[in-house]
mmCIF file of C-alpha atoms in Angstrom:
data_model
loop_
_atom_site.group_PDB
_atom_site.id
_atom_site.type_symbol
_atom_site.label_atom_id
_atom_site.label_comp_id
_atom_site.label_asym_id
_atom_site.label_seq_id
_atom_site.Cartn_x
_atom_site.Cartn_y
_atom_site.Cartn_z
ATOM 1 C CA MET A 8 135.091 -7.797 120.455
ATOM 2 C CA THR A 9 138.465 -8.202 122.096
ATOM 3 C CA VAL A 10 139.149 -6.372 125.303
ATOM 4 C CA GLU A 11 142.827 -5.502 125.526
ATOM 5 C CA LYS A 12 144.953 -3.698 128.056
ATOM 6 C CA MET A 13 142.267 -4.040 130.685
ATOM 7 C CA ILE A 14 142.143 -5.842 133.979
ATOM 8 C CA LEU A 15 139.881 -8.749 133.122
ATOM 9 C CA ALA A 16 139.953 -10.407 136.525
ATOM 10 C CA VAL A 17 141.507 -9.999 139.939
ATOM 11 C CA ILE A 18 142.511 -13.014 142.027
ATOM 12 C CA THR A 19 143.470 -12.386 145.604
ATOM 13 C CA THR A 20 143.750 -13.857 149.081
ATOM 14 C CA SER A 21 143.340 -10.389 150.657
ATOM 15 C CA PRO A 22 139.922 -9.121 149.530
ATOM 16 C CA HIS A 23 140.239 -5.895 151.526
ATOM 17 C CA LYS A 24 142.910 -4.713 149.053
ATOM 18 C CA VAL A 25 140.529 -4.838 146.082
ATOM 19 C CA ALA A 26 137.569 -2.610 145.297
ATOM 20 C CA GLY A 27 135.623 -3.294 142.114
ATOM 21 C CA GLY A 28 136.367 -5.432 139.096
ATOM 22 C CA VAL A 29 135.742 -9.134 138.692
ATOM 23 C CA THR A 30 137.332 -10.412 141.862
ATOM 24 C CA PHE A 31 137.996 -14.001 142.860
ATOM 25 C CA VAL A 32 138.696 -14.354 146.541
ATOM 26 C CA CYS A 33 140.811 -17.391 147.401
ATOM 27 C CA GLU A 34 141.588 -19.214 150.626
ATOM 28 C CA ASN A 35 145.297 -19.663 150.060
ATOM 29 C CA ASN A 36 148.141 -19.168 147.597
ATOM 30 C CA GLU A 37 147.714 -22.609 146.051
ATOM 31 C CA GLU A 38 144.088 -21.940 145.180
ATOM 32 C CA MET A 39 145.002 -18.481 143.863
ATOM 33 C CA GLN A 40 147.612 -19.978 141.521
ATOM 34 C CA ARG A 41 145.193 -22.629 140.305
ATOM 35 C CA ILE A 42 142.376 -20.188 139.568
ATOM 36 C CA ALA A 43 144.762 -17.739 137.900
ATOM 37 C CA ALA A 44 146.163 -20.514 135.685
ATOM 38 C CA ASN A 45 142.653 -21.461 134.619
ATOM 39 C CA LEU A 46 141.637 -17.875 133.965
ATOM 40 C CA GLU A 47 144.836 -17.258 132.027
ATOM 41 C CA ALA A 48 143.962 -20.130 129.704
ATOM 42 C CA ILE A 49 140.297 -19.190 129.395
ATOM 43 C CA LEU A 50 140.813 -15.479 128.793
ATOM 44 C CA ASP A 51 143.966 -15.799 126.645
ATOM 45 C CA GLY A 52 145.565 -13.307 128.983
ATOM 46 C CA ILE A 53 148.634 -13.109 131.179
ATOM 47 C CA ALA A 54 148.528 -13.404 134.958
ATOM 48 C CA HIS A 55 150.576 -10.583 136.455
ATOM 49 C CA ALA A 56 151.532 -10.427 140.127
ATOM 50 C CA LEU A 57 151.112 -7.048 141.795
ATOM 51 C CA SER A 58 152.101 -8.453 145.147
ATOM 52 C CA ASP A 59 152.361 -11.895 146.738
ATOM 53 C CA ASP A 60 148.642 -12.049 147.454
ATOM 54 C CA LEU A 61 147.273 -10.221 144.410
ATOM 55 C CA LEU A 62 147.179 -11.368 140.780
ATOM 56 C CA ILE A 63 145.482 -9.717 137.816
ATOM 57 C CA ILE A 64 144.693 -11.082 134.357
ATOM 58 C CA VAL A 65 145.405 -8.740 131.462
ATOM 59 C CA LYS A 66 145.143 -9.381 127.749
ATOM 60 C CA HIS A 67 147.892 -7.674 125.737
ATOM 61 C CA MET B 27 164.993 -15.084 62.530
ATOM 62 C CA ASN B 28 166.864 -11.826 62.242
ATOM 63 C CA GLU B 29 170.088 -10.341 63.569
ATOM 64 C CA TYR B 30 168.465 -9.684 66.963
ATOM 65 C CA THR B 31 167.133 -13.188 67.641
ATOM 66 C CA TYR B 32 170.216 -14.616 69.348
ATOM 67 C CA PRO B 33 171.067 -11.479 71.356
ATOM 68 C CA ILE B 34 167.469 -11.319 72.606
ATOM 69 C CA LEU B 35 167.457 -15.000 73.546
ATOM 70 C CA PHE B 36 170.794 -14.489 75.259
ATOM 71 C CA GLY B 37 169.599 -11.439 77.205
ATOM 72 C CA VAL B 38 166.380 -13.107 78.322
ATOM 73 C CA THR B 39 168.269 -16.218 79.439
ATOM 74 C CA ILE B 40 170.730 -14.132 81.448
ATOM 75 C CA GLY B 41 167.862 -12.206 83.049
ATOM 76 C CA VAL B 42 165.978 -15.354 84.059
ATOM 77 C CA LEU B 43 169.189 -16.911 85.397
ATOM 78 C CA THR B 44 169.820 -13.778 87.478
ATOM 79 C CA ARG B 45 166.304 -14.008 88.903
ATOM 80 C CA LEU B 46 166.771 -17.700 89.728
ATOM 81 C CA TYR B 47 170.076 -16.917 91.360
ATOM 82 C CA LEU B 48 168.485 -14.211 93.507
ATOM 83 C CA LEU B 49 165.521 -16.444 94.363
ATOM 84 C CA LYS B 50 167.078 -18.360 97.199
ATOM 85 C CA THR B 51 165.140 -20.345 99.741
ATOM 86 C CA ASP B 52 166.730 -19.841 103.104
ATOM 87 C CA TYR B 53 165.948 -20.141 106.792
ATOM 88 C CA ARG B 54 163.482 -17.282 106.529
ATOM 89 C CA GLN B 55 161.316 -19.810 104.710
ATOM 90 C CA TYR B 56 160.171 -17.542 101.941
ATOM 91 C CA PRO B 57 159.392 -18.226 99.173
ATOM 92 C CA THR B 58 159.301 -21.959 99.741
ATOM 93 C CA TYR B 59 156.079 -22.548 97.931
ATOM 94 C CA LEU B 60 156.314 -23.827 94.401
ATOM 95 C CA HIS B 61 153.632 -21.459 93.145
ATOM 96 C CA GLY B 62 155.302 -18.476 94.762
ATOM 97 C CA LYS B 63 158.454 -19.429 92.903
ATOM 98 C CA ILE B 64 156.647 -19.785 89.594
ATOM 99 C CA ILE B 65 155.132 -16.318 89.982
ATOM 100 C CA HIS B 66 158.534 -14.778 90.598
ATOM 101 C CA ILE B 67 160.250 -16.652 87.785
ATOM 102 C CA ALA B 68 157.465 -15.593 85.406
ATOM 103 C CA LEU B 69 157.790 -11.966 86.476
ATOM 104 C CA GLY B 70 161.560 -12.291 86.170
ATOM 105 C CA PHE B 71 161.046 -13.522 82.600
ATOM 106 C CA ILE B 72 158.922 -10.459 81.801
ATOM 107 C CA ALA B 73 161.535 -8.191 83.374
ATOM 108 C CA ALA B 74 164.284 -9.908 81.385
ATOM 109 C CA GLY B 75 162.263 -9.433 78.195
ATOM 110 C CA LEU B 76 161.789 -5.722 78.880
ATOM 111 C CA GLY B 77 165.469 -5.153 79.615
ATOM 112 C CA THR B 78 166.526 -7.064 76.519
ATOM 113 C CA ILE B 79 164.100 -5.507 74.031
ATOM 114 C CA ALA B 80 165.172 -2.012 75.046
ATOM 115 C CA VAL B 81 168.548 -2.435 73.320
ATOM 116 C CA PRO B 82 167.375 -3.332 69.789
ATOM 117 C CA ALA B 83 164.642 -0.700 70.168
ATOM 118 C CA ILE B 84 167.284 1.991 70.658
ATOM 119 C CA MET B 85 169.375 0.617 67.802
ATOM 120 C CA GLU B 86 166.394 0.743 65.443
ATOM 121 C CA LYS B 87 165.763 4.340 66.576
ATOM 122 C CA GLU B 88 162.409 3.293 68.053
ATOM 123 C CA PHE B 89 162.758 5.666 70.977
ATOM 124 C CA ALA B 90 159.067 5.601 71.785
ATOM 125 C CA ALA B 91 159.476 1.945 72.677
ATOM 126 C CA ILE B 92 161.514 2.967 75.731
ATOM 127 C CA THR B 93 158.330 4.249 77.349
ATOM 128 C CA PHE B 94 157.321 0.681 78.066
ATOM 129 C CA LEU B 95 160.000 0.685 80.747
ATOM 130 C CA ALA B 96 157.701 3.064 82.620
ATOM 131 C CA LEU B 97 155.033 0.402 82.294
ATOM 132 C CA ALA B 98 157.486 -2.048 83.806
ATOM 133 C CA ALA B 99 158.030 0.218 86.792
ATOM 134 C CA SER B 100 154.328 0.287 87.633
ATOM 135 C CA GLN B 101 154.100 -3.442 87.012
ATOM 136 C CA PHE B 102 156.830 -4.188 89.518
ATOM 137 C CA ARG B 103 155.448 -1.786 92.061
ATOM 138 C CA ASP B 104 152.443 -4.094 92.010
ATOM 139 C CA VAL B 105 154.801 -6.933 92.861
ATOM 140 C CA ARG B 106 155.721 -5.063 96.000
ATOM 141 C CA ASN B 107 152.050 -4.561 96.862
ATOM 142 C CA MET B 108 151.319 -8.203 96.245
ATOM 143 C CA GLU B 109 154.123 -9.361 98.509
ATOM 144 C CA ARG B 110 153.187 -6.892 101.207
ATOM 145 C CA ASN B 111 149.535 -7.958 101.188
ATOM 146 C CA THR B 112 150.298 -11.668 101.178
ATOM 147 C CA LEU B 113 152.796 -11.457 104.010
ATOM 148 C CA ASN B 114 150.575 -9.171 106.074
ATOM 149 C CA GLU B 115 147.737 -11.649 105.775
ATOM 150 C CA LEU B 116 149.933 -14.590 106.711
ATOM 151 C CA ASP B 117 151.564 -12.703 109.566
ATOM 152 C CA GLN B 118 148.374 -12.812 111.614
ATOM 153 C CA TYR B 119 148.734 -16.560 111.903
ATOM 154 C CA GLU B 120 152.399 -16.663 112.882
ATOM 155 C CA LEU B 121 153.199 -17.607 116.466
ATOM 156 C CA VAL B 122 155.946 -14.997 116.365
ATOM 157 C CA PRO B 123 155.011 -12.465 113.652
ATOM 158 C CA ARG B 124 157.527 -10.970 111.245
ATOM 159 C CA GLY B 125 156.339 -7.443 111.886
ATOM 160 C CA LYS B 126 155.502 -4.749 109.344
ATOM 161 C CA THR B 127 159.033 -3.393 108.990
ATOM 162 C CA TYR B 128 160.409 -6.804 108.027
ATOM 163 C CA ILE B 129 157.544 -7.386 105.593
ATOM 164 C CA GLU B 130 158.125 -4.014 103.957
ATOM 165 C CA GLY B 131 161.817 -4.889 103.653
ATOM 166 C CA ILE B 132 161.028 -8.203 101.959
ATOM 167 C CA ALA B 133 158.518 -6.520 99.613
ATOM 168 C CA ILE B 134 161.083 -3.895 98.581
ATOM 169 C CA VAL B 135 163.609 -6.630 97.878
ATOM 170 C CA PHE B 136 161.176 -8.417 95.576
ATOM 171 C CA GLU B 137 160.611 -5.224 93.608
ATOM 172 C CA GLY B 138 164.301 -4.371 93.549
ATOM 173 C CA ARG B 139 165.312 -7.785 92.248
ATOM 174 C CA ASN B 140 163.174 -7.342 89.147
ATOM 175 C CA TYR B 141 164.973 -4.088 88.353
ATOM 176 C CA LEU B 142 168.282 -5.880 88.761
ATOM 177 C CA VAL B 143 167.056 -8.444 86.247
ATOM 178 C CA ILE B 144 166.212 -5.648 83.781
ATOM 179 C CA PHE B 145 169.676 -4.218 84.353
ATOM 180 C CA ALA B 146 171.420 -7.573 83.813
ATOM 181 C CA SER B 147 169.475 -8.311 80.621
ATOM 182 C CA PHE B 148 170.014 -4.817 79.265
ATOM 183 C CA LEU B 149 173.744 -4.886 79.923
ATOM 184 C CA SER B 150 174.376 -8.341 78.475
ATOM 185 C CA THR B 151 172.254 -7.781 75.352
ATOM 186 C CA PHE B 152 173.962 -4.460 74.802
ATOM 187 C CA ALA B 153 177.434 -6.025 75.045
ATOM 188 C CA TYR B 154 176.397 -8.864 72.725
ATOM 189 C CA LEU B 155 175.014 -6.504 70.055
ATOM 190 C CA VAL B 156 177.819 -3.934 70.200
ATOM 191 C CA TRP B 157 180.708 -6.403 70.415
ATOM 192 C CA ASN B 158 180.163 -10.171 70.525
ATOM 193 C CA ILE B 159 178.763 -13.012 72.633
ATOM 194 C CA TRP B 160 181.969 -13.384 74.684
ATOM 195 C CA LEU B 161 181.835 -9.810 75.890
ATOM 196 C CA GLY B 162 178.117 -10.403 76.418
ATOM 197 C CA ILE B 163 179.012 -13.207 78.831
ATOM 198 C CA VAL B 164 181.561 -10.951 80.566
ATOM 199 C CA ALA B 165 178.887 -8.256 80.938
ATOM 200 C CA ALA B 166 176.486 -10.865 82.343
ATOM 201 C CA ALA B 167 179.096 -11.940 84.893
ATOM 202 C CA ILE B 168 179.616 -8.324 85.956
ATOM 203 C CA ALA B 169 175.844 -7.855 86.244
ATOM 204 C CA PHE B 170 175.658 -11.011 88.415
ATOM 205 C CA ILE B 171 178.341 -9.678 90.748
ATOM 206 C CA VAL B 172 176.702 -6.238 90.957
ATOM 207 C CA ALA B 173 173.304 -7.840 91.623
ATOM 208 C CA ARG B 174 174.770 -9.963 94.393
ATOM 209 C CA LYS B 175 176.535 -6.997 95.930
ATOM 210 C CA LEU B 176 173.427 -4.813 95.831
ATOM 211 C CA MET B 177 171.221 -7.539 97.241
ATOM 212 C CA SER B 178 173.269 -8.590 100.244
ATOM 213 C CA GLY B 179 172.503 -6.035 102.925
ATOM 214 C CA SER B 180 174.361 -5.719 106.189
ATOM 215 C CA ARG B 181 173.811 -8.100 109.089
ATOM 216 C CA LEU B 182 173.133 -7.443 112.727
ATOM 217 C CA GLY B 183 176.522 -8.946 113.578
ATOM 218 C CA ASP B 184 178.138 -5.929 111.897
ATOM 219 C CA ILE B 185 176.614 -3.455 114.315
ATOM 220 C CA VAL B 186 176.142 -5.286 117.628
ATOM 221 C CA GLU B 187 177.929 -7.683 119.946
ATOM 222 C CA VAL B 188 175.800 -10.610 121.112
ATOM 223 C CA GLU B 189 176.177 -12.048 124.579
ATOM 224 C CA TYR B 190 174.275 -14.901 126.251
ATOM 225 C CA VAL B 191 172.736 -14.191 129.654
ATOM 226 C CA LYS B 192 170.526 -16.563 131.624
ATOM 227 C CA PRO B 193 167.155 -14.934 132.334
ATOM 228 C CA HIS B 194 166.216 -14.599 136.020
ATOM 229 C CA PHE B 195 163.337 -13.443 138.204
ATOM 230 C CA LYS B 196 163.217 -10.720 140.811
ATOM 231 C CA GLY B 197 159.879 -11.378 142.448
ATOM 232 C CA ALA B 198 157.428 -11.589 139.558
ATOM 233 C CA GLY B 199 159.632 -9.523 137.239
ATOM 234 C CA LEU B 200 161.517 -11.358 134.498
ATOM 235 C CA TYR B 201 164.931 -9.872 133.737
ATOM 236 C CA VAL B 202 167.629 -10.453 131.147
ATOM 237 C CA ASP B 203 170.757 -9.053 132.770
ATOM 238 C CA ASN B 204 169.414 -5.792 134.241
ATOM 239 C CA ILE B 205 166.757 -5.288 131.545
ATOM 240 C CA TYR B 206 163.170 -5.755 132.670
ATOM 241 C CA ILE B 207 161.193 -7.947 130.263
ATOM 242 C CA MET B 208 157.757 -8.597 131.801
ATOM 243 C CA ASN B 209 155.755 -9.527 134.865
ATOM 244 C CA ILE B 210 154.853 -13.206 135.214
ATOM 245 C CA GLY B 211 152.291 -13.923 137.909
ATOM 246 C CA LEU B 212 152.024 -17.714 137.918
ATOM 247 C CA GLU B 213 154.701 -19.738 139.658
ATOM 248 C CA ALA B 214 154.283 -22.630 137.211
ATOM 249 C CA ARG B 215 154.916 -20.247 134.288
ATOM 250 C CA ARG B 216 158.025 -18.886 135.974
ATOM 251 C CA GLU B 217 159.445 -22.390 136.253
ATOM 252 C CA GLU B 218 158.655 -23.058 132.596
ATOM 253 C CA ILE B 219 160.312 -19.826 131.575
ATOM 254 C CA LEU B 220 163.450 -20.571 133.555
ATOM 255 C CA ARG B 221 163.601 -24.042 132.057
ATOM 256 C CA TYR B 222 163.052 -23.098 128.400
ATOM 257 C CA GLY B 223 163.961 -19.426 128.228
ATOM 258 C CA MET B 224 167.183 -17.944 126.904
ATOM 259 C CA GLY B 225 168.388 -14.380 127.202
ATOM 260 C CA PHE B 226 170.719 -12.390 124.976
ATOM 261 C CA ILE B 227 172.131 -8.929 125.289
ATOM 262 C CA LEU B 228 172.762 -6.948 122.113
ATOM 263 C CA LYS B 229 175.432 -4.372 122.753
ATOM 264 C CA PRO B 230 175.518 -1.676 120.029
ATOM 265 C CA LYS B 231 178.987 -1.039 118.632
ATOM 266 C CA ASN B 232 178.322 2.657 117.975
ATOM 267 C CA PHE B 233 175.751 5.416 118.306
ATOM 268 C CA ASN B 234 174.077 4.645 114.966
ATOM 269 C CA ALA B 235 173.585 1.011 115.915
ATOM 270 C CA ARG B 236 171.944 2.116 119.131
ATOM 271 C CA SER B 237 169.097 3.807 117.232
ATOM 272 C CA THR B 238 168.845 0.997 114.690
ATOM 273 C CA ILE B 239 168.304 -1.777 117.223
ATOM 274 C CA ALA B 240 165.918 0.424 119.171
ATOM 275 C CA ASN B 241 163.517 0.168 116.217
ATOM 276 C CA LEU B 242 160.587 -2.060 117.137
ATOM 277 C CA GLY B 243 160.427 -3.585 113.663
ATOM 278 C CA GLN B 244 164.087 -4.545 113.815
ATOM 279 C CA ARG B 245 163.577 -6.171 117.203
ATOM 280 C CA GLN B 246 160.543 -8.109 115.967
ATOM 281 C CA ALA B 247 162.602 -9.317 112.986
ATOM 282 C CA ILE B 248 165.209 -10.723 115.377
ATOM 283 C CA LEU B 249 162.540 -12.545 117.394
ATOM 284 C CA HIS B 250 160.922 -13.918 114.249
ATOM 285 C CA ASP B 251 164.152 -15.165 112.694
ATOM 286 C CA ILE B 252 165.334 -16.879 115.839
ATOM 287 C CA SER B 253 161.939 -18.474 116.436
ATOM 288 C CA THR B 254 161.855 -19.731 112.855
ATOM 289 C CA ALA B 255 165.312 -21.243 113.089
ATOM 290 C CA LEU B 256 165.217 -22.727 116.593
ATOM 291 C CA GLY B 257 161.497 -23.355 117.042
ATOM 292 C CA VAL B 258 159.329 -21.724 119.649
ATOM 293 C CA TYR B 259 157.922 -23.003 122.943
ATOM 294 C CA ARG B 260 154.448 -21.537 122.800
ATOM 295 C CA ASP B 261 150.964 -21.956 121.386
ATOM 296 C CA SER B 262 148.013 -19.699 120.705
ATOM 297 C CA GLY B 263 146.378 -18.599 123.938
ATOM 298 C CA THR B 264 149.617 -18.521 125.914
ATOM 299 C CA PRO B 265 150.579 -14.860 125.759
ATOM 300 C CA ALA B 266 152.822 -15.285 128.804
ATOM 301 C CA LEU B 267 155.185 -17.395 126.692
ATOM 302 C CA VAL B 268 155.945 -14.745 124.130
ATOM 303 C CA PRO B 269 159.474 -13.859 123.038
ATOM 304 C CA LEU B 270 160.214 -10.202 123.762
ATOM 305 C CA ALA B 271 162.959 -7.646 123.220
ATOM 306 C CA LYS B 272 163.300 -4.719 125.582
ATOM 307 C CA ARG B 273 165.703 -1.852 125.744
ATOM 308 C CA ASP B 274 167.982 -0.495 128.427
ATOM 309 C CA LEU B 275 167.202 3.213 128.343
ATOM 310 C CA ASP B 276 170.565 4.176 129.830
ATOM 311 C CA ASP B 277 172.952 2.737 127.283
ATOM 312 C CA GLY B 278 170.760 1.499 124.398
ATOM 313 C CA ARG B 279 171.524 -2.194 124.893
ATOM 314 C CA VAL B 280 168.662 -4.506 123.932
ATOM 315 C CA GLY B 281 167.725 -7.557 125.974
ATOM 316 C CA ILE B 282 166.288 -10.425 123.927
ATOM 317 C CA PHE B 283 164.181 -13.031 125.669
ATOM 318 C CA ILE B 284 163.278 -16.121 123.649
ATOM 319 C CA LEU B 285 161.741 -19.528 124.273
ATOM 320 C CA PRO B 286 163.309 -21.823 121.686
ATOM 321 C CA GLN B 287 162.539 -25.484 121.251
ATOM 322 C CA GLU B 288 166.208 -26.140 120.622
ATOM 323 C CA LYS B 289 168.306 -24.568 123.365
ATOM 324 C CA ASP B 290 171.670 -24.065 121.677
ATOM 325 C CA VAL B 291 173.552 -20.930 122.706
ATOM 326 C CA GLU B 292 176.078 -20.880 119.878
ATOM 327 C CA LYS B 293 173.478 -21.471 117.174
ATOM 328 C CA ALA B 294 171.221 -18.800 118.617
ATOM 329 C CA LYS B 295 174.088 -16.303 118.682
ATOM 330 C CA ALA B 296 174.956 -17.110 115.073
ATOM 331 C CA ILE B 297 171.328 -16.616 114.029
ATOM 332 C CA ILE B 298 171.064 -13.269 115.796
ATOM 333 C CA ARG B 299 174.285 -12.089 114.138
ATOM 334 C CA ASN B 300 172.864 -13.176 110.795
ATOM 335 C CA VAL B 301 169.560 -11.266 111.079
ATOM 336 C CA PRO B 302 169.430 -8.631 108.335
ATOM 337 C CA THR B 303 169.520 -5.012 109.461
ATOM 338 C CA LEU B 304 166.299 -3.741 107.960
ATOM 339 C CA GLU B 305 166.602 -0.872 105.524
ATOM 340 C CA ASN B 306 163.718 0.906 107.159
ATOM 341 C CA ALA B 307 165.216 0.551 110.629
ATOM 342 C CA ILE B 308 168.699 1.857 109.866
ATOM 343 C CA ARG B 309 169.345 5.234 111.468
ATOM 344 C CA MET B 310 172.418 7.385 111.002
ATOM 345 C CA PRO B 311 172.271 10.097 113.650
ATOM 346 C CA THR B 312 176.023 10.701 113.340
ATOM 347 C CA LYS B 313 175.494 11.797 109.720
ATOM 348 C CA SER B 314 173.393 14.753 110.803
ATOM 349 C CA GLU B 315 175.246 18.043 110.330
ATOM 350 C CA THR B 316 174.803 19.069 113.928
ATOM 351 C CA ASN B 317 176.325 15.838 115.142
ATOM 352 C CA GLN B 318 179.227 15.957 112.743
ATOM 353 C CA ALA B 319 180.510 19.097 114.415
ATOM 354 C CA GLY B 320 181.650 19.162 118.013
ATOM 355 C CA ARG B 321 181.644 16.261 120.454
ATOM 356 C CA VAL B 322 181.685 12.778 118.904
ATOM 357 C CA LEU B 323 178.650 10.661 119.792
ATOM 358 C CA ARG B 324 179.350 7.150 121.072
#
């Protein structure tokens, strides 16, 4: 099964902005970028930035 | 040996030569495979035979024999199916797919070329039998020219102006000129995209062109052709590095974003201009009766 057009993961440094979903809370921007890059590769998805401290992974 | 032997040989030869002439291998890389070629030459031979035999059949008053041309039609429709199925299967494994519209266009061409072969064989055999071999050769030459004319469709360069624009980011948004392409979250990806990416703006020359380049199949064909010719900086599992074409809703311009391996602006422009305008994508809104009266659409 391929899950498309869904938020597969949320990576953020501001956990209070996120409710629900698979959320990865990071200490700083550098860690957020690193985890997002890994998740992008693992999930075959694209990391999209909703704001400076909030990234989501979506498979198109 | 009878009086028809040489005319039939002549007609079949002309037909096969026409098929060979139309079977070019070009940058679209199809058909490059030897077996693909053999299939098409063999089918071209059958088509040539059918076109040729029709003439003596009429002359001998064997009118029932003409019905086998109907058989030919269904035979060559299968050619279209075969091409469509093959290309659809292969398309799943392309880094930048051709898209269904392009595939349908290619499949139609393969069917159409066989009918042109029938036409060429018929015409040249007819001229040979009615007059002589020299007029047969003249008829063959005319058939060649007609076949070439019918088979060379229009190019994108006829309907759009191509302009190079460096892609840029506004925050996470990737833009080509003022056309939004996609959202890239990772900073490392953004750097890669700025390093390898190229942007082009297709400016439609008229109202018809605007609808034609809006077609998603036509846009995919552009991306495929350019990625085939200049290479592509991507692999499976990197959907962020995908070439895309998006449209400016205000004026119908299309922004093309590509990641070529070979970053050559002039070559890329030439390739875009040379992309065929797909038969199934062409729209002619100005030909509609309502639009022909009153204000001219631009």
